[in-house]
Amino acid sequence: MPEINVPCLPGDTVYILLKHISGTYDIFETEVASVNFYAYHDKSVARIDVELPYPELSRNNTIGYQLEDIGKKLFLSLEDAENAMNAPQVFPKRRKERERSC
């Protein structure tokens, strides 16, 4: 099996983008709850579970991300999350709303 490098461990602070019912996104600071590895017939994958910001709103208090989500939905720094929020190709609706309010 190939080696899988995971850039965060349980207890590390990470940032996630979550969509509100209104359609806008916000950045939430949270912690990695666990890192799990799964082997399939042709590949191995890692799943990073992070704590939800409002665990009382859900029976399951974690949400899972794949390594491919790092830099898109899961971020290792607040700066990276903020940069993604400002990228028009990622969140065009949020950017347009922000420009109208200026």
mmCIF file of C-alpha atoms in Angstrom:
data_model
loop_
_atom_site.group_PDB
_atom_site.id
_atom_site.type_symbol
_atom_site.label_atom_id
_atom_site.label_comp_id
_atom_site.label_asym_id
_atom_site.label_seq_id
_atom_site.Cartn_x
_atom_site.Cartn_y
_atom_site.Cartn_z
ATOM 1 C CA MET A 1 0.000 0.000 0.000
ATOM 2 C CA PRO A 2 1.240 3.523 -0.744
ATOM 3 C CA GLU A 3 2.069 5.843 2.109
ATOM 4 C CA ILE A 4 -0.559 8.468 2.981
ATOM 5 C CA ASN A 5 0.638 11.779 4.407
ATOM 6 C CA VAL A 6 -1.996 13.586 6.459
ATOM 7 C CA PRO A 7 -1.129 17.221 7.257
ATOM 8 C CA CYS A 8 -3.190 17.364 10.461
ATOM 9 C CA LEU A 9 -3.762 15.189 13.506
ATOM 10 C CA PRO A 10 -6.497 14.843 16.138
ATOM 11 C CA GLY A 11 -6.572 17.957 18.302
ATOM 12 C CA ASP A 12 -5.203 20.268 15.587
ATOM 13 C CA THR A 13 -7.117 23.456 14.847
ATOM 14 C CA VAL A 14 -8.556 23.639 11.336
ATOM 15 C CA TYR A 15 -11.015 25.891 9.523
ATOM 16 C CA ILE A 16 -14.047 24.761 7.559
ATOM 17 C CA LEU A 17 -16.450 26.509 5.229
ATOM 18 C CA LEU A 18 -20.109 25.852 5.924
ATOM 19 C CA LYS A 19 -23.089 27.069 3.940
ATOM 20 C CA HIS A 20 -25.959 28.791 5.736
ATOM 21 C CA ILE A 21 -29.587 28.243 4.806
ATOM 22 C CA SER A 22 -29.453 31.709 3.249
ATOM 23 C CA GLY A 23 -26.872 30.437 0.755
ATOM 24 C CA THR A 24 -23.896 32.355 2.141
ATOM 25 C CA TYR A 25 -20.763 30.716 3.508
ATOM 26 C CA ASP A 26 -18.890 31.331 6.731
ATOM 27 C CA ILE A 27 -15.583 30.158 8.149
ATOM 28 C CA PHE A 28 -15.674 28.145 11.354
ATOM 29 C CA GLU A 29 -12.695 27.288 13.550
ATOM 30 C CA THR A 30 -12.838 23.728 14.837
ATOM 31 C CA GLU A 31 -10.647 20.763 15.786
ATOM 32 C CA VAL A 32 -9.737 17.526 14.106
ATOM 33 C CA ALA A 33 -11.605 14.792 15.979
ATOM 34 C CA SER A 34 -10.018 11.796 14.249
ATOM 35 C CA VAL A 35 -8.124 10.643 11.190
ATOM 36 C CA ASN A 36 -9.193 7.303 9.741
ATOM 37 C CA PHE A 37 -7.652 5.238 6.969
ATOM 38 C CA TYR A 38 -9.546 2.993 4.600
ATOM 39 C CA ALA A 39 -8.170 0.476 2.124
ATOM 40 C CA TYR A 40 -10.069 -0.326 -1.046
ATOM 41 C CA HIS A 41 -9.194 -2.767 -3.819
ATOM 42 C CA ASP A 42 -7.086 -0.304 -5.762
ATOM 43 C CA LYS A 43 -6.283 2.513 -3.331
ATOM 44 C CA SER A 44 -6.064 3.734 0.240
ATOM 45 C CA VAL A 45 -7.737 6.900 1.452
ATOM 46 C CA ALA A 46 -7.750 8.990 4.591
ATOM 47 C CA ARG A 47 -10.812 10.579 6.124
ATOM 48 C CA ILE A 48 -10.416 13.562 8.422
ATOM 49 C CA ASP A 49 -13.304 13.987 10.851
ATOM 50 C CA VAL A 50 -13.699 17.433 12.391
ATOM 51 C CA GLU A 51 -15.997 18.577 15.153
ATOM 52 C CA LEU A 52 -19.057 20.515 14.049
ATOM 53 C CA PRO A 53 -19.211 24.075 15.412
ATOM 54 C CA TYR A 54 -22.692 23.458 16.858
ATOM 55 C CA PRO A 55 -22.815 19.820 18.008
ATOM 56 C CA GLU A 56 -26.186 20.323 19.697
ATOM 57 C CA LEU A 57 -27.789 20.753 16.255
ATOM 58 C CA SER A 58 -26.854 17.278 15.043
ATOM 59 C CA ARG A 59 -26.881 13.720 16.343
ATOM 60 C CA ASN A 60 -23.490 13.197 14.759
ATOM 61 C CA ASN A 61 -21.107 15.852 16.042
ATOM 62 C CA THR A 62 -18.474 15.409 13.319
ATOM 63 C CA ILE A 63 -18.213 15.905 9.588
ATOM 64 C CA GLY A 64 -15.790 13.998 7.388
ATOM 65 C CA TYR A 65 -13.444 15.335 4.737
ATOM 66 C CA GLN A 66 -11.105 13.662 2.260
ATOM 67 C CA LEU A 67 -7.514 14.772 1.694
ATOM 68 C CA GLU A 68 -8.678 16.313 -1.598
ATOM 69 C CA ASP A 69 -10.893 18.707 0.400
ATOM 70 C CA ILE A 70 -7.902 20.418 2.002
ATOM 71 C CA GLY A 71 -7.650 23.841 0.416
ATOM 72 C CA LYS A 72 -11.243 23.679 -0.855
ATOM 73 C CA LYS A 73 -13.534 22.987 2.120
ATOM 74 C CA LEU A 74 -11.059 22.264 4.920
ATOM 75 C CA PHE A 75 -8.167 24.601 5.658
ATOM 76 C CA LEU A 76 -5.113 24.361 7.850
ATOM 77 C CA SER A 77 -4.913 28.125 8.437
ATOM 78 C CA LEU A 78 -7.390 30.953 8.791
ATOM 79 C CA GLU A 79 -5.553 32.874 6.084
ATOM 80 C CA ASP A 80 -6.072 30.045 3.578
ATOM 81 C CA ALA A 81 -9.791 29.881 4.442
ATOM 82 C CA GLU A 82 -10.180 33.651 4.049
ATOM 83 C CA ASN A 83 -8.383 33.577 0.703
ATOM 84 C CA ALA A 84 -10.738 30.853 -0.529
ATOM 85 C CA MET A 85 -13.758 32.888 0.569
ATOM 86 C CA ASN A 86 -12.523 35.805 -1.532
ATOM 87 C CA ALA A 87 -11.866 33.710 -4.643
ATOM 88 C CA PRO A 88 -14.665 34.542 -7.125
ATOM 89 C CA GLN A 89 -14.505 31.160 -8.864
ATOM 90 C CA VAL A 90 -15.159 29.320 -5.579
ATOM 91 C CA PHE A 91 -17.885 31.411 -3.978
ATOM 92 C CA PRO A 92 -19.267 33.802 -6.625
ATOM 93 C CA LYS A 93 -22.566 34.480 -4.813
ATOM 94 C CA ARG A 94 -20.843 35.587 -1.608
ATOM 95 C CA ARG A 95 -18.431 37.833 -3.500
ATOM 96 C CA LYS A 96 -21.222 39.548 -5.455
ATOM 97 C CA GLU A 97 -23.192 40.203 -2.256
ATOM 98 C CA ARG A 98 -20.122 41.702 -0.628
ATOM 99 C CA GLU A 99 -19.434 43.989 -3.610
ATOM 100 C CA ARG A 100 -23.032 45.287 -3.560
ATOM 101 C CA SER A 101 -22.794 46.245 0.105
ATOM 102 C CA CYS A 102 -19.674 48.404 -0.439
#
